[in-house]
Amino acid sequence: MSPRAFVPEALTTAQVEQLVEAAHWAPSASNKQPWLFAYALRDDANWAAFSNIPNEANRRWCLNAGALIVLLSDKQASAGKHSFDAGCAWGYLALEAHAMGLATHAMGGFSAEEAQKVLGLPEHLMPECVIAVGRQGDAASLPDDLREREVPSGRKPLAEVISAGAVKSAA
């Protein structure tokens, strides 16, 4: 589940560093490690700028998180594999957050242009997602339309995502 309800309290720098420590052990093609994590803690000097990166729909809820993390990939370090590798690092971060009793919600709804501006990114660094991290809050704190969506999401049946041998047509 990717919750939208967060307790509005900042994470610590040590907590974010623990998350990224786990993420940076993710495997990557040729061990290029083509990821970078830029973050702002709730209410720190960077928070206002980072709060403009998520799109308007996501800003409705993600600004209650304890930290916002922008996951970047380096297109030069691992051409053609950078996004895949960064996604693996995100998975490690999410698992570590869960082990720490924290919740995460990765967002694809954000402005890459705003991220480039706020972070002063060179051309070879690409924003992949924005991650809200914090202690999970009470769904009652959300607007009605979001509260209704604050339930575990379903998954496709295993038979739809596995194939022994050749992949069969969905037709």
Coordinates of C-alpha atoms in Angstrom, one line a residue:
M1 CA 0.0 0.0 0.0
S2 CA 1.2 3.5 -0.8
P3 CA -0.5 5.6 1.9
R4 CA -1.4 9.2 1.5
A5 CA -2.1 9.9 5.2
F6 CA 1.1 10.9 7.0
V7 CA 1.7 12.2 10.6
P8 CA 2.9 15.8 10.0
E9 CA 6.3 15.5 11.7
A10 CA 9.8 15.8 10.3
L11 CA 12.1 12.8 9.9
T12 CA 15.6 13.2 11.0
T13 CA 18.7 13.4 8.8
A14 CA 19.8 10.2 10.4
Q15 CA 16.6 8.4 9.3
V16 CA 17.0 9.6 5.7
E17 CA 20.6 8.6 5.7
Q18 CA 19.6 5.1 6.9
L19 CA 17.1 4.8 4.1
V20 CA 19.6 5.9 1.5
E21 CA 22.3 3.6 3.1
A22 CA 20.0 0.7 2.3
A23 CA 19.1 1.9 -1.2
H24 CA 22.7 2.3 -2.2
W25 CA 23.3 -1.4 -1.7
A26 CA 20.9 -2.2 -4.5
P27 CA 22.4 -4.1 -7.4
S28 CA 23.0 -2.2 -10.7
A29 CA 24.2 -2.9 -14.2
S30 CA 28.1 -3.1 -14.1
N31 CA 27.9 -1.8 -10.5
K32 CA 27.4 1.8 -11.9
Q33 CA 25.0 2.8 -9.1
P34 CA 23.4 5.5 -11.3
W35 CA 21.3 7.0 -8.6
L36 CA 21.3 10.1 -6.4
F37 CA 18.8 10.9 -3.7
A38 CA 18.1 14.6 -3.0
Y39 CA 15.9 15.3 0.0
A40 CA 14.2 17.9 2.2
L41 CA 13.0 17.4 5.7
R42 CA 9.6 18.7 6.6
D43 CA 10.0 22.4 7.8
D44 CA 13.7 22.7 6.9
A45 CA 15.1 25.4 4.7
N46 CA 14.6 23.3 1.5
W47 CA 11.0 22.2 2.2
A48 CA 9.3 25.1 0.5
A49 CA 11.2 24.6 -2.7
F50 CA 10.8 20.8 -2.7
S51 CA 7.0 21.2 -2.1
N52 CA 6.7 22.7 -5.5
I53 CA 8.0 19.6 -7.3
P54 CA 5.0 17.3 -6.8
N55 CA 2.0 18.0 -9.0
E56 CA -1.0 19.8 -7.5
A57 CA -3.0 16.6 -6.9
N58 CA -0.1 15.0 -5.0
R59 CA 0.6 18.3 -3.0
R60 CA -2.9 17.8 -1.5
W61 CA -1.5 15.0 0.7
C62 CA 2.3 14.6 0.4
L63 CA 3.2 17.8 2.2
N64 CA 2.2 16.1 5.5
A65 CA 5.1 13.6 5.0
G66 CA 8.2 13.8 7.2
A67 CA 10.5 14.1 4.1
L68 CA 10.4 14.4 0.4
I69 CA 13.0 12.6 -1.6
V70 CA 13.7 13.1 -5.3
L71 CA 15.2 10.0 -6.9
L72 CA 17.5 10.9 -9.7
S73 CA 19.2 8.6 -12.2
D74 CA 22.4 9.3 -14.1
K75 CA 21.9 8.7 -17.8
Q76 CA 25.6 8.8 -18.5
A77 CA 26.6 6.3 -15.9
S78 CA 24.4 3.5 -17.2
A79 CA 22.9 4.4 -20.6
G80 CA 19.7 2.5 -21.1
K81 CA 19.7 0.9 -17.6
H82 CA 19.7 4.0 -15.4
S83 CA 16.0 4.0 -14.8
F84 CA 15.8 0.3 -14.1
D85 CA 18.7 0.5 -11.6
A86 CA 17.3 3.5 -9.9
G87 CA 14.0 1.7 -9.5
C88 CA 15.8 -1.2 -7.8
A89 CA 17.4 1.3 -5.4
W90 CA 13.9 2.8 -4.7
G91 CA 12.7 -0.8 -3.8
Y92 CA 15.5 -1.2 -1.3
L93 CA 14.6 2.2 0.2
A94 CA 11.0 1.2 0.5
L95 CA 11.8 -2.0 2.2
E96 CA 14.1 -0.3 4.7
A97 CA 11.4 2.3 5.4
H98 CA 9.0 -0.5 6.2
A99 CA 11.6 -2.2 8.5
M100 CA 11.9 1.2 10.3
G101 CA 8.2 1.5 10.8
L102 CA 7.8 4.2 8.2
A103 CA 5.5 4.5 5.2
T104 CA 6.5 5.5 1.7
H105 CA 4.6 6.7 -1.4
A106 CA 6.5 7.1 -4.7
M107 CA 5.0 9.7 -7.0
G108 CA 5.2 9.8 -10.8
G109 CA 3.0 12.9 -10.7
F110 CA 5.6 15.7 -10.5
S111 CA 7.2 18.4 -12.5
A112 CA 10.6 17.3 -13.9
E113 CA 11.2 20.9 -14.9
E114 CA 10.6 22.1 -11.4
A115 CA 12.9 19.4 -10.0
Q116 CA 15.6 20.5 -12.4
K117 CA 15.2 24.1 -11.4
V118 CA 15.0 23.5 -7.6
L119 CA 17.9 21.0 -7.6
G120 CA 20.1 22.8 -10.2
L121 CA 20.4 19.5 -12.1
P122 CA 22.9 19.0 -14.9
E123 CA 21.6 17.6 -18.2
H124 CA 22.7 14.0 -17.4
L125 CA 20.7 13.6 -14.2
M126 CA 17.0 12.7 -14.7
P127 CA 14.3 12.9 -12.0
E128 CA 12.6 9.5 -11.8
C129 CA 10.1 10.0 -8.9
V130 CA 9.4 11.9 -5.8
I131 CA 9.0 9.8 -2.6
A132 CA 7.0 10.9 0.4
V133 CA 8.3 9.3 3.6
G134 CA 7.1 9.4 7.2
R135 CA 5.0 7.8 9.8
Q136 CA 1.7 6.7 8.4
G137 CA -1.2 8.8 9.6
D138 CA -4.9 8.4 10.1
A139 CA -6.9 8.2 6.9
A140 CA -9.5 10.4 8.6
S141 CA -7.1 13.3 8.1
L142 CA -7.5 13.2 4.4
P143 CA -10.1 14.9 2.2
D144 CA -13.1 12.7 1.5
D145 CA -12.1 11.7 -2.0
L146 CA -8.6 10.6 -0.9
R147 CA -9.8 8.9 2.2
E148 CA -11.9 6.6 0.1
R149 CA -8.8 5.5 -1.8
E150 CA -6.7 4.9 1.3
V151 CA -7.1 1.1 1.1
P152 CA -4.6 -1.6 0.1
S153 CA -4.5 -1.9 -3.7
G154 CA -5.2 -5.2 -5.3
R155 CA -2.9 -7.3 -7.4
K156 CA -3.3 -9.2 -10.7
P157 CA -3.6 -12.9 -10.3
L158 CA -0.2 -14.6 -10.4
A159 CA -1.2 -16.4 -13.7
E160 CA -1.3 -13.0 -15.4
V161 CA 2.3 -12.1 -14.5
I162 CA 4.2 -15.3 -14.9
S163 CA 5.0 -17.5 -17.9
A164 CA 6.8 -20.8 -18.1
G165 CA 8.7 -20.6 -21.4
A166 CA 7.3 -18.6 -24.2
V167 CA 5.0 -15.7 -23.4
K168 CA 1.5 -16.3 -24.6
S169 CA -0.5 -13.5 -26.3
A170 CA -3.1 -11.7 -24.1
A171 CA -5.6 -12.0 -27.0

